[in-house]
Short mmCIF file of C-alpha atoms and ligand atoms in Angstrom, two decimals:
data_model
loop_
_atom_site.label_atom_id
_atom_site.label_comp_id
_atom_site.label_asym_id
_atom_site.label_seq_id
_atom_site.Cartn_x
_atom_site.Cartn_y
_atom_site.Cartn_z
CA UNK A 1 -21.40 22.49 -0.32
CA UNK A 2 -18.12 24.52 -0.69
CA UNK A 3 -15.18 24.47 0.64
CA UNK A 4 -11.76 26.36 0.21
CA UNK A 5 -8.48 25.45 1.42
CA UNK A 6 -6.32 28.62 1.24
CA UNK A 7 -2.86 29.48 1.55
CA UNK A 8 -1.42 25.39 1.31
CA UNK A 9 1.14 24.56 -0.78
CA UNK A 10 -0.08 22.31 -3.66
CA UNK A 11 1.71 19.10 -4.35
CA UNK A 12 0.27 17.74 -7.15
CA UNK A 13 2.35 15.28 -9.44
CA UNK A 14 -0.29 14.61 -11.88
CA UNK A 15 -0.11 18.44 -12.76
CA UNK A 16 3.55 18.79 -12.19
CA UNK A 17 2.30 21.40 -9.50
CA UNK A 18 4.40 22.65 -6.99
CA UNK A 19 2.96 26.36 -5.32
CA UNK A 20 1.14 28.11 -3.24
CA UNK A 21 -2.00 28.81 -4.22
CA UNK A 22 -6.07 27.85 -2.80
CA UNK A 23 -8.05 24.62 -3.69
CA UNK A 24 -12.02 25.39 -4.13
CA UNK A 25 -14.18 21.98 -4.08
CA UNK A 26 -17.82 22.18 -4.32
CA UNK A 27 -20.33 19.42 -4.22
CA UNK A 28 -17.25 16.45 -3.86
CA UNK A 29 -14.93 17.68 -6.90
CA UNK A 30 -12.51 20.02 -7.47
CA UNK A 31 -13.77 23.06 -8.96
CA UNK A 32 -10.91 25.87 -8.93
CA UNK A 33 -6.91 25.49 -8.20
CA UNK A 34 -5.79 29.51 -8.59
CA UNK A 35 -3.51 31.70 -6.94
CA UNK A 36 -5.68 33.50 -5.28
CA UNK A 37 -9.48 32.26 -4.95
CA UNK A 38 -12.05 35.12 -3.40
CA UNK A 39 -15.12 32.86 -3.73
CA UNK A 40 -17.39 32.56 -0.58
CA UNK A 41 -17.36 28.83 0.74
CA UNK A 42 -19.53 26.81 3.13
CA UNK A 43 -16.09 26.35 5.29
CA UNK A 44 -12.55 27.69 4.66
CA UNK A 45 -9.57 25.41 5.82
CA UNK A 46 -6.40 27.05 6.84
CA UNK A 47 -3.49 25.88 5.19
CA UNK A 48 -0.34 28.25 5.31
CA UNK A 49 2.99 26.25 6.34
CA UNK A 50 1.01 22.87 5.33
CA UNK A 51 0.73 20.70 1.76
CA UNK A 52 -1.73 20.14 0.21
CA UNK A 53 -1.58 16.83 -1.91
CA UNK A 54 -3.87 14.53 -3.84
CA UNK A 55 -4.72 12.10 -1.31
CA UNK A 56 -2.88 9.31 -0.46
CA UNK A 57 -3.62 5.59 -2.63
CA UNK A 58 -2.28 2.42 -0.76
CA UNK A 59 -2.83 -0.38 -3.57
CA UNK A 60 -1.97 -3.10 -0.84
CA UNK A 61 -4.51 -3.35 2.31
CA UNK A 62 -5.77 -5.88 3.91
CA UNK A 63 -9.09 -5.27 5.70
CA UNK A 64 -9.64 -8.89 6.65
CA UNK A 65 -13.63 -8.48 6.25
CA UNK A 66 -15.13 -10.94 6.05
CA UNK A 67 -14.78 -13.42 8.50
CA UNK A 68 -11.44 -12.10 10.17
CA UNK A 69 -12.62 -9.11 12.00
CA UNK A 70 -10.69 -10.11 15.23
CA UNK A 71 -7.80 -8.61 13.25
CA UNK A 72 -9.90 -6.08 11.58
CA UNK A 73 -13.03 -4.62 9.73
CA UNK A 74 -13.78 -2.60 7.14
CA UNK A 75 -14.93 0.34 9.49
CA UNK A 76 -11.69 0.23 11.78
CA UNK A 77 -9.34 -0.20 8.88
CA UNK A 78 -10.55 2.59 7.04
CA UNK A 79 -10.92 4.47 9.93
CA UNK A 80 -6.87 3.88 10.41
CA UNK A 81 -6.31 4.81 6.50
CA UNK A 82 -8.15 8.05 7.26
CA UNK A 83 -6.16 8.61 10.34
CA UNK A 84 -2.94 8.15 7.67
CA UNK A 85 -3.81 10.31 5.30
CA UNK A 86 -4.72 7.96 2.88
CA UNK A 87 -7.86 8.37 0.97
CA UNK A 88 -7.64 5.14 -1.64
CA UNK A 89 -6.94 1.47 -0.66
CA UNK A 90 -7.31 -1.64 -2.29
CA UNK A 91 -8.12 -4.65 0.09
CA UNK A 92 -6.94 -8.21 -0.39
CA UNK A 93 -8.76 -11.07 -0.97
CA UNK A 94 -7.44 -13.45 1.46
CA UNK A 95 -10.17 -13.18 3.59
CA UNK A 96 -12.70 -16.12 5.20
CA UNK A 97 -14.11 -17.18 2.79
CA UNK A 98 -11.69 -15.87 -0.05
CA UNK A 99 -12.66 -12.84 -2.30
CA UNK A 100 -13.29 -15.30 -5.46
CA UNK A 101 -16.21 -14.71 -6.67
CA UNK A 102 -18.35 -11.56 -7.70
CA UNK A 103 -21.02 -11.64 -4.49
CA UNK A 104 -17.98 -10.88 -2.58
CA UNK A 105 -16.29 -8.03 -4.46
CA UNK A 106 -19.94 -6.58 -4.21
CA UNK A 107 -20.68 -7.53 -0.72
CA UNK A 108 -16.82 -5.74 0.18
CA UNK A 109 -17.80 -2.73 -2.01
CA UNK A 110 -21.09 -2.27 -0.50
CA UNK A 111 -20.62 -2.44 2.74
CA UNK A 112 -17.60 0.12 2.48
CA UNK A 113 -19.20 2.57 0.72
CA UNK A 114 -21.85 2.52 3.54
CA UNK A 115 -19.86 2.35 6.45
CA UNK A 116 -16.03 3.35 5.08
CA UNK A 117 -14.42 6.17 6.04
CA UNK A 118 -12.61 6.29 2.58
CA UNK A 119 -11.98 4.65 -1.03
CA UNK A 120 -12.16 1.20 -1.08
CA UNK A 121 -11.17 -0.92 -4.29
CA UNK A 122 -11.38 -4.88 -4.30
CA UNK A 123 -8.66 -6.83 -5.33
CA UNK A 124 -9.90 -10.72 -6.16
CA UNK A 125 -8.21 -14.20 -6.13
CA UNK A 126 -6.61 -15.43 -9.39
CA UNK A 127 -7.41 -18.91 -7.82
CA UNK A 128 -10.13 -20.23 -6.71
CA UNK A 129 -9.80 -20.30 -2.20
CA UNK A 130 -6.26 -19.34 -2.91
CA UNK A 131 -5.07 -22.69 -3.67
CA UNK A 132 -3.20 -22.07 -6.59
CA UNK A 133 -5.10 -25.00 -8.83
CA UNK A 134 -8.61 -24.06 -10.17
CA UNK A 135 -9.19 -20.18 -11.53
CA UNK A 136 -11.91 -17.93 -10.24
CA UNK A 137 -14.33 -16.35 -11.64
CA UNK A 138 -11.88 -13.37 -12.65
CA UNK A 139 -14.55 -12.24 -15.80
CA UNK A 140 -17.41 -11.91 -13.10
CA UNK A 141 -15.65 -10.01 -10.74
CA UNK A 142 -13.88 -7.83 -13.25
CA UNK A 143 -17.66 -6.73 -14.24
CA UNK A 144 -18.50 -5.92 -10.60
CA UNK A 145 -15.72 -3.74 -10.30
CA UNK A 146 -12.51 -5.71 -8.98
CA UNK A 147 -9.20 -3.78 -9.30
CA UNK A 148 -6.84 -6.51 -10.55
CA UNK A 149 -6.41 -10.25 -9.41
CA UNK A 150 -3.93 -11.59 -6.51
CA UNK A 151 -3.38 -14.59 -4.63
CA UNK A 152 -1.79 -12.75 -1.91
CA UNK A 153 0.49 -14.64 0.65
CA UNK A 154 0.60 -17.06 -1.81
CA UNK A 155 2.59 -17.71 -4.99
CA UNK A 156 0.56 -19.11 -8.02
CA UNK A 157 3.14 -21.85 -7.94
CA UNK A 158 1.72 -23.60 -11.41
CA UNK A 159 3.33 -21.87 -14.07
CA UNK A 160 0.40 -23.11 -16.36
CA UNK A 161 -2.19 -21.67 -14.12
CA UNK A 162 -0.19 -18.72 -13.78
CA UNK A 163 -0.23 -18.06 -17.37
CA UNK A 164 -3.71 -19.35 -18.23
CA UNK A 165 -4.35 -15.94 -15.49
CA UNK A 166 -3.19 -14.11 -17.36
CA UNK A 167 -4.75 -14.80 -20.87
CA UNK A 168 -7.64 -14.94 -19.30
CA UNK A 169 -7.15 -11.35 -17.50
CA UNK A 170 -5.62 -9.95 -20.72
CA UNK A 171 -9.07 -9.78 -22.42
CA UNK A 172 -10.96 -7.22 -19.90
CA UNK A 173 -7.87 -5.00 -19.52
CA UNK A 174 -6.74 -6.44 -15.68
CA UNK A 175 -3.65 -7.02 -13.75
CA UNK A 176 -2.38 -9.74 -11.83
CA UNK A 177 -0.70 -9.00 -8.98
CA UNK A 178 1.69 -11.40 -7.71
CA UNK A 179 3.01 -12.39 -4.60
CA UNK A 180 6.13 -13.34 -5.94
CA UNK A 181 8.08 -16.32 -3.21
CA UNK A 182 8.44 -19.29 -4.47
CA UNK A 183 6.89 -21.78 -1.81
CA UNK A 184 9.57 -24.64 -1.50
CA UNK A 185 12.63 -22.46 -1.64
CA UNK A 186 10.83 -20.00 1.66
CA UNK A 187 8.52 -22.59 3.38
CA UNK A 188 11.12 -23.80 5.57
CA UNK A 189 12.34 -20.59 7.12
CA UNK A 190 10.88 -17.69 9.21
CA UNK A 191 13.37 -14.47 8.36
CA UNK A 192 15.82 -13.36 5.45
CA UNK A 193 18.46 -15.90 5.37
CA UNK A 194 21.87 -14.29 6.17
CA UNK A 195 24.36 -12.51 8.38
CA UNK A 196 21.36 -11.82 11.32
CA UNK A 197 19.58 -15.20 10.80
CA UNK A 198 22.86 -17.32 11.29
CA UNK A 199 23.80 -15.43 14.58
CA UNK A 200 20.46 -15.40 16.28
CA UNK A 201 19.58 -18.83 15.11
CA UNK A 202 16.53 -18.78 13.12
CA UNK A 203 16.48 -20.43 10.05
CA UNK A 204 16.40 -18.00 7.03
CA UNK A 205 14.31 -17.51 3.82
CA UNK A 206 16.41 -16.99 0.72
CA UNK A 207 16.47 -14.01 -1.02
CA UNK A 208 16.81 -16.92 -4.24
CA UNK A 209 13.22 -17.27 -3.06
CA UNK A 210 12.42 -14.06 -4.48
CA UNK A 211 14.36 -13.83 -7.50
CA UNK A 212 13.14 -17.28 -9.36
CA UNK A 213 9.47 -16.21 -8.68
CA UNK A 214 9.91 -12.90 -10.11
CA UNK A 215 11.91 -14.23 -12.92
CA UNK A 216 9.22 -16.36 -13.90
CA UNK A 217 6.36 -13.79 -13.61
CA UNK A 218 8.15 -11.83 -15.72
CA UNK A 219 8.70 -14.57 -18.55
CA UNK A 220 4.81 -14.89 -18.20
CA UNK A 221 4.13 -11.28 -19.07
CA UNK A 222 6.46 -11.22 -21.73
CA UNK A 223 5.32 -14.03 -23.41
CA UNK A 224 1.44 -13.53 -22.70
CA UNK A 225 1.57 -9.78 -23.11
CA UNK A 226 -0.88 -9.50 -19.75
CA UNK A 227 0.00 -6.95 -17.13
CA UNK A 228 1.68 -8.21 -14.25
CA UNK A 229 2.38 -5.94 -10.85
CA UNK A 230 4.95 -7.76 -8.19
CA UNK A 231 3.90 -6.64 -5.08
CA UNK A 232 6.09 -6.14 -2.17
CA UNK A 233 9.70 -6.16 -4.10
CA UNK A 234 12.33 -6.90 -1.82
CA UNK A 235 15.23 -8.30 -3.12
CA UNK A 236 17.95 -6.47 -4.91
CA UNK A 237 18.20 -9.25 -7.25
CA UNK A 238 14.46 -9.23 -8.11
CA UNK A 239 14.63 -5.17 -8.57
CA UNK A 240 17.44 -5.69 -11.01
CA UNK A 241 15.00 -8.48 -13.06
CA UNK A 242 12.26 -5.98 -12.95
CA UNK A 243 14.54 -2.67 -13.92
CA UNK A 244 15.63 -4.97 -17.16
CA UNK A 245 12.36 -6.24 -18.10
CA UNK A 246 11.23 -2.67 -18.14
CA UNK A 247 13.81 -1.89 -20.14
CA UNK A 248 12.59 -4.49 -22.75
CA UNK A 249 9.35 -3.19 -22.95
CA UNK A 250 7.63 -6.25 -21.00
CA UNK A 251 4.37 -4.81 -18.88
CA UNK A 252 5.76 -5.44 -15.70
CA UNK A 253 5.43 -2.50 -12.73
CA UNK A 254 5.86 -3.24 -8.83
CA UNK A 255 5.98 -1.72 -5.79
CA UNK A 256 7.72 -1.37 -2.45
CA UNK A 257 6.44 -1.62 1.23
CA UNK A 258 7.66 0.86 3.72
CA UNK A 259 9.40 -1.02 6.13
CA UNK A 260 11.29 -2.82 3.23
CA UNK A 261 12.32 0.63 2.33
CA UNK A 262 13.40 1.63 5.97
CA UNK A 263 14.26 -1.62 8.16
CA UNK A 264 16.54 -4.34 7.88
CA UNK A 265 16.79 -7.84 9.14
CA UNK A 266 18.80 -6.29 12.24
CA UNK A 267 15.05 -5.04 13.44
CA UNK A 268 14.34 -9.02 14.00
CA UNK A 269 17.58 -9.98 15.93
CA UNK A 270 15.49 -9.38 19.86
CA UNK A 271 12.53 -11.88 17.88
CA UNK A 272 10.10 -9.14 17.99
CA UNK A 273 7.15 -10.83 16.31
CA UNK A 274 6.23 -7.08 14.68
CA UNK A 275 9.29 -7.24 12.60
CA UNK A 276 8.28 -11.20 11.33
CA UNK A 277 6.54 -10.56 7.40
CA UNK A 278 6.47 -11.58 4.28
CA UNK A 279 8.57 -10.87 2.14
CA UNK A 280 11.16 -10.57 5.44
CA UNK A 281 12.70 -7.51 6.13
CA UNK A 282 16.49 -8.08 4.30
CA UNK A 283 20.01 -6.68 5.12
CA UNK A 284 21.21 -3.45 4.24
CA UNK A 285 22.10 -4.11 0.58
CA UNK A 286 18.74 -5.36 -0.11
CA UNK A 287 17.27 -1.99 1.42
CA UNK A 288 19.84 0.09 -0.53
CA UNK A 289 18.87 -1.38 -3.97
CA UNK A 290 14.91 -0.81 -3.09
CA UNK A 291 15.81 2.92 -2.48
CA UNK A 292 17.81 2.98 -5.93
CA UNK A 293 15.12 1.93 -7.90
CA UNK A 294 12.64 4.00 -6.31
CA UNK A 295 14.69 7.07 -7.39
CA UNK A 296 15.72 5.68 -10.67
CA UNK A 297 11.69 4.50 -11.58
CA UNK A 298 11.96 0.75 -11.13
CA UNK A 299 9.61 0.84 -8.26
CA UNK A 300 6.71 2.37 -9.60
CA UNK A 301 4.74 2.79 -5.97
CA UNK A 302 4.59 2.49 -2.23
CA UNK A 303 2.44 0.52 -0.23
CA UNK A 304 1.70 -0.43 3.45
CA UNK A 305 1.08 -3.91 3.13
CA UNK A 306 -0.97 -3.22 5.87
CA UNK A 307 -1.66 -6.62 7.06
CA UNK A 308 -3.52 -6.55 11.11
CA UNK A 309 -3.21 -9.37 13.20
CA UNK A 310 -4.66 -9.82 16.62
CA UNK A 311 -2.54 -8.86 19.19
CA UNK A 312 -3.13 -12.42 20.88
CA UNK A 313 -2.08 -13.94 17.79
CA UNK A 314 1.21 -12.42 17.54
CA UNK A 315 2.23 -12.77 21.14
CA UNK A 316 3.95 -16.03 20.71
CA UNK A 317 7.52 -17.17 19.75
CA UNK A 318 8.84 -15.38 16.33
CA UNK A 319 8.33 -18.41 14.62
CA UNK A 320 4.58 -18.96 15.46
CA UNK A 321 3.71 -15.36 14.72
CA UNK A 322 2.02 -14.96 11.34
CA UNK A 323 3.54 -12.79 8.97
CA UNK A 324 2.50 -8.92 8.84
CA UNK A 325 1.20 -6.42 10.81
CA UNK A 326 -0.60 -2.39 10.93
CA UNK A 327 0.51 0.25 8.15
CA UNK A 328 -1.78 2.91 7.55
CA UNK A 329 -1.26 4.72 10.49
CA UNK A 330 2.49 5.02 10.22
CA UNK A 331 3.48 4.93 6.18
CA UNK A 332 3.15 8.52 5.74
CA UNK A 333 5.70 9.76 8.95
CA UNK A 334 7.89 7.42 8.41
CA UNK A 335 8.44 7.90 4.49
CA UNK A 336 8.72 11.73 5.56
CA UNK A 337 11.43 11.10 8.04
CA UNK A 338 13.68 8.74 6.63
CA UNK A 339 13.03 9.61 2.60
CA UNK A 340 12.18 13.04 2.75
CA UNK A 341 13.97 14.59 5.79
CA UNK A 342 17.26 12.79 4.93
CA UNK A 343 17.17 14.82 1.11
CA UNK A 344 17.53 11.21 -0.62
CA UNK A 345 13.99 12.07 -2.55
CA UNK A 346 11.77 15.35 -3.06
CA UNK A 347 8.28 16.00 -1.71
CA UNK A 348 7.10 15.51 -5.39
CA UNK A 349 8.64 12.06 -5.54
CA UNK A 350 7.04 10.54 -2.66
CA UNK A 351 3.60 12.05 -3.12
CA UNK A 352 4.08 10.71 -6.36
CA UNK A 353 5.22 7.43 -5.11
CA UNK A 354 2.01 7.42 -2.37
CA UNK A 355 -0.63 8.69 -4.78
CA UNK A 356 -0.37 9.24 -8.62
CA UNK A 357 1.36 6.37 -9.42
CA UNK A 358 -0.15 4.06 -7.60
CA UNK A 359 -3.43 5.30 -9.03
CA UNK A 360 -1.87 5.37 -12.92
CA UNK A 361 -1.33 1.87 -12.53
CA UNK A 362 -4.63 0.86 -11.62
CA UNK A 363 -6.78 3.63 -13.28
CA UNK A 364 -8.45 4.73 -10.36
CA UNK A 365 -9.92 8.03 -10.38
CA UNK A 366 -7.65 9.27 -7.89
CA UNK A 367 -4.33 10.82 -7.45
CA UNK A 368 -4.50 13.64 -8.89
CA UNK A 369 -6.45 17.24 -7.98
CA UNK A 370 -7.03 18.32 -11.61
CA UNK A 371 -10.10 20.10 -12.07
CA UNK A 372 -13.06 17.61 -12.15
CA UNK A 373 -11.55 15.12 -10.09
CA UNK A 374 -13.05 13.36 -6.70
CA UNK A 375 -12.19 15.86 -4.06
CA UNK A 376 -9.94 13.11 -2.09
CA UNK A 377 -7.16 15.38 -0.67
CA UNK A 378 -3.88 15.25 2.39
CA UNK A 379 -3.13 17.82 4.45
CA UNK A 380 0.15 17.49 5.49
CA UNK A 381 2.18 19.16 8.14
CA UNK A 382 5.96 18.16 7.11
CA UNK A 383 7.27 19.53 10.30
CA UNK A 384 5.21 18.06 12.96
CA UNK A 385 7.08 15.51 15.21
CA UNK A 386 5.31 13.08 17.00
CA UNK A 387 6.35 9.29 18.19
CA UNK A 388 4.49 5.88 17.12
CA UNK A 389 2.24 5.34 20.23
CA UNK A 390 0.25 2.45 19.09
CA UNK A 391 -2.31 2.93 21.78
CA UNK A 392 -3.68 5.80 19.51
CA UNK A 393 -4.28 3.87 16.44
CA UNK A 394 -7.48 3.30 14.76
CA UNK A 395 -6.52 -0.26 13.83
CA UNK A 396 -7.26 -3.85 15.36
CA UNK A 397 -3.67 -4.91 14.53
CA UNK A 398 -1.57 -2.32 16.90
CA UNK A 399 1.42 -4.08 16.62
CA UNK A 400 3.86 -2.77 14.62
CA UNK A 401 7.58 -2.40 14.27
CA UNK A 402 7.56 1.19 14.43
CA UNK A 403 6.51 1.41 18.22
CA UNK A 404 8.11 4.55 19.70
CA UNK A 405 9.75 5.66 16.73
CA UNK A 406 10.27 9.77 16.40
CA UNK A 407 8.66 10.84 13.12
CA UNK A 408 8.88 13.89 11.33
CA UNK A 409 5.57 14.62 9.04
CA UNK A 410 2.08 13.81 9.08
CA UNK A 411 -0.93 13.91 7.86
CA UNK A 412 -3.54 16.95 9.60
CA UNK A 413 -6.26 16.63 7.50
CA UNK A 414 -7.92 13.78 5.27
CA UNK A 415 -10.53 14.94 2.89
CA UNK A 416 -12.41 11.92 0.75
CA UNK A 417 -14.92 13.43 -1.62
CA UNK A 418 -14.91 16.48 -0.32
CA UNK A 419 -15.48 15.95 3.52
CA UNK A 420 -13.22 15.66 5.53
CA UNK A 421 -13.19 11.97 7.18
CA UNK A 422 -9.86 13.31 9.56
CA UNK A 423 -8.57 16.62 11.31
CA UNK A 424 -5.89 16.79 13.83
CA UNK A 425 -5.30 12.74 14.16
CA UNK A 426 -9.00 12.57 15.01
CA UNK A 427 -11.21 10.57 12.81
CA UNK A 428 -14.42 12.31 12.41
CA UNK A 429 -17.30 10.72 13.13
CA UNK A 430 -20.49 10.87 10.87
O1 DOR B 1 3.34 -10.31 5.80
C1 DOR B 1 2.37 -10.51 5.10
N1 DOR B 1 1.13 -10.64 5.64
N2 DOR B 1 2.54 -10.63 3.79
C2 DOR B 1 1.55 -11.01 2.96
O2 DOR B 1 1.76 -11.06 1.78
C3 DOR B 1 0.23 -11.38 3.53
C4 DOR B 1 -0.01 -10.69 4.80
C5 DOR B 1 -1.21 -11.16 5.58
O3 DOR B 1 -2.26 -11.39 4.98
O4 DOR B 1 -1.14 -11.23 6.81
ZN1 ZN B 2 -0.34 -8.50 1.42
#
């Protein structure tokens, strides 16, 4: 089977690619990137005035499968990744029962590369059930193919447990990912402690929080040499920790959700339980020092954090709601129109940001359209405008804080091995 997209503009960080020129894939790979490809194909794709990019990676998912599917499943979730453009996720393991143990990673892997719609890479628990005491079998599930090792929405409070992680994860080449709050300094509050929690009268959540835990993660990685990834920076004092760590060589990388790169605590002053999350969505300053070390390399990637809850569950007072909600669906548009329409960072950035990076990190075979690769390609339309109606989404979760927001940019085309799994917002069906 061939295929040749002609006439798109090729965004591909990886190969420092920036033109117009025709992508030939045959049989799930890439075969030919050339200005001009004359080749007969199966099916030719159309793509003057659109990019063409490697397709999207989103290293922070949560597909709640098993045992949570009133929130979500591994067919709707990818379903809404394909819908977003992005072609690569990596779920989270705090599921029911907990991703600790290598039956599960298997069980998760199977079952989505029967039934996904895209890429689906398992990230385990560093602790056994999440509970932050005993670890779990991190060697077995390394061996069936887990991506790196998180107790997400939890902080491996025990420093000793934390650091016996990572000797342990240092031997077969992992990463821990860490979810980096410190439990007693957050547990009592529901938003970012400041300015907006004082006035509306909801007790806050430290930024302090933040900073210790990431502090201490990073002591841990300098002093066991493992390879620790903070997820979900958002504090402009934890960015600072990480951008000097860096500096001193320490193997430390992180990332950076979406709506900590584009809201503020002001979104939570009306209580709307879609803008309640973890980390919270911070003031201004916070926001401003996330962008900065996006641009300046701090940040090394952006994720969705795409975390669905039930709609049920979240229609309750703002401090009942759990924390989270839908990503996949929205991360692309609204990176476009407040990153890339507002000239604070270049196509190449972001794709690089949403893709390449993301995928360096982890060393997935994705991100990256060099000859040979998996055929896992966005077509974007940078122009098209269209408003969050979450009516339309693929997801369980619809909430989201983005409801009725005008977007500029999005994704017209999602290709995953070499057939497409989305065209026009529709997700095809197989
Ligand atoms: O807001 C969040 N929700 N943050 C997390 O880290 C976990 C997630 C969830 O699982 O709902
Ligand atoms: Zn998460």
């Amino acid at each position: 089977m061939k295929t040749l997209i002609k006439n798109g503009r090729i965004v591909d960080p990886s190969q420092n690619l920036d033109a117009v020129m025709d992508l030939l894939i045959e049989d799930g790979v890439v075969k030919a990137i050339e200005k001009k490809i004359t080749e007969k194909a199966d099916e030719t794709y159309e793509a003057k005035g659109l990019l063409v990019t490697p397709g999207l990676v989103d290293v922070h998912t949560h597909l709640r499968e098993p045992g949570l599917e009133a929130k979500e499943d591994i067919v709707t979730g990818t379903m809404a990744a394909a819908a977003g453009g992005v072609t690569t996720i990596a779920c989270m393991p705090n599921t029911k029962p907990i991703v600790d143990s290598s039956i599960l990673v298997s069980g998760i892997k199977d079952r989505a590369a029967r039934e996904g719609y895209v890429n689906v890479e398992v990230v385990g628990a560093i602790t056994k059930g999440l509970e932050g005491k005993e670890l779990a079998e991190m060697g077995d599930m390394a061996q069936k193919g887990a991506m790196a090792f998180s107790d997400d929405g939890h902080y491996v409070s025990s420093t000793r447990t934390f650091t016996l992680a990572a000797e342990y994860i240092s031997a077969f080449d992992k990463i821990l990912i860490s979810h980096s709050i410190d439990h007693e300094l957050s547990s009592d509050g529901y938003m970012h402690e400041g300015v907006v929690s004082a006035r509306i009268g909801v007790p806050g959540i430290p930024a302090l929080a933040e900073d210790v835990a990431v502090a201490r993660d990073i002591l841990v990685a300098e002093y066991t040499g493992a390879r620790v990834h903070i997820a979900h920076v958002a504090s402009k004092g934890a960015i600072e920790l990480i951008r000097q760590a860096k500096k001193r060589g320490i193997p430390v990388t992180c990332e950076a959700t979406v709506h900590h790169l584009t809201l503020t605590d002001e979104a939570c002053a009306d209580y709307n339980t879609a803008t309640r999350v973890s980390p919270p969505l911070r003031s201004k300053d916070h926001v401003e020092a996330i962008r900065e070390a996006l641009k300046d390399g701090t940040v090394d990637a952006i994720v969705t954090d795409h975390a669905p809850h039930a709609p049920e569950e979240k229609d309750v007072e703002f401090r009942y709601a759990p924390c989270g909600f839908c990503g996949l669906e929205t991360s692309l548009g609204v990176i476009l129109t407040e990153l890339y329409h507002t000239n604070l960072f270049t196509i190449n950035e972001i794709i690089g940001k949403m893709s390449t990076e993301p995928a360096n990190i982890f060393s997935l075979n994705a991100g990256s359209l060099k000859v040979g690769n998996p055929a896992d390609v966005t077509i974007i339309d940078l122009n098209k405008e269209w408003i969050v109606d979450s009516m339309k989404f693929y997801t369980r979760g619809k909430l989201t804080p983005f409801e009725g927001k005008s977007c500029k940019g999005k994704a017209v085309a999602t290709m995953v091995a070499g057939k497409f799994v989305m065209r026009d917002g529709v997700v095809c069906t197989r």
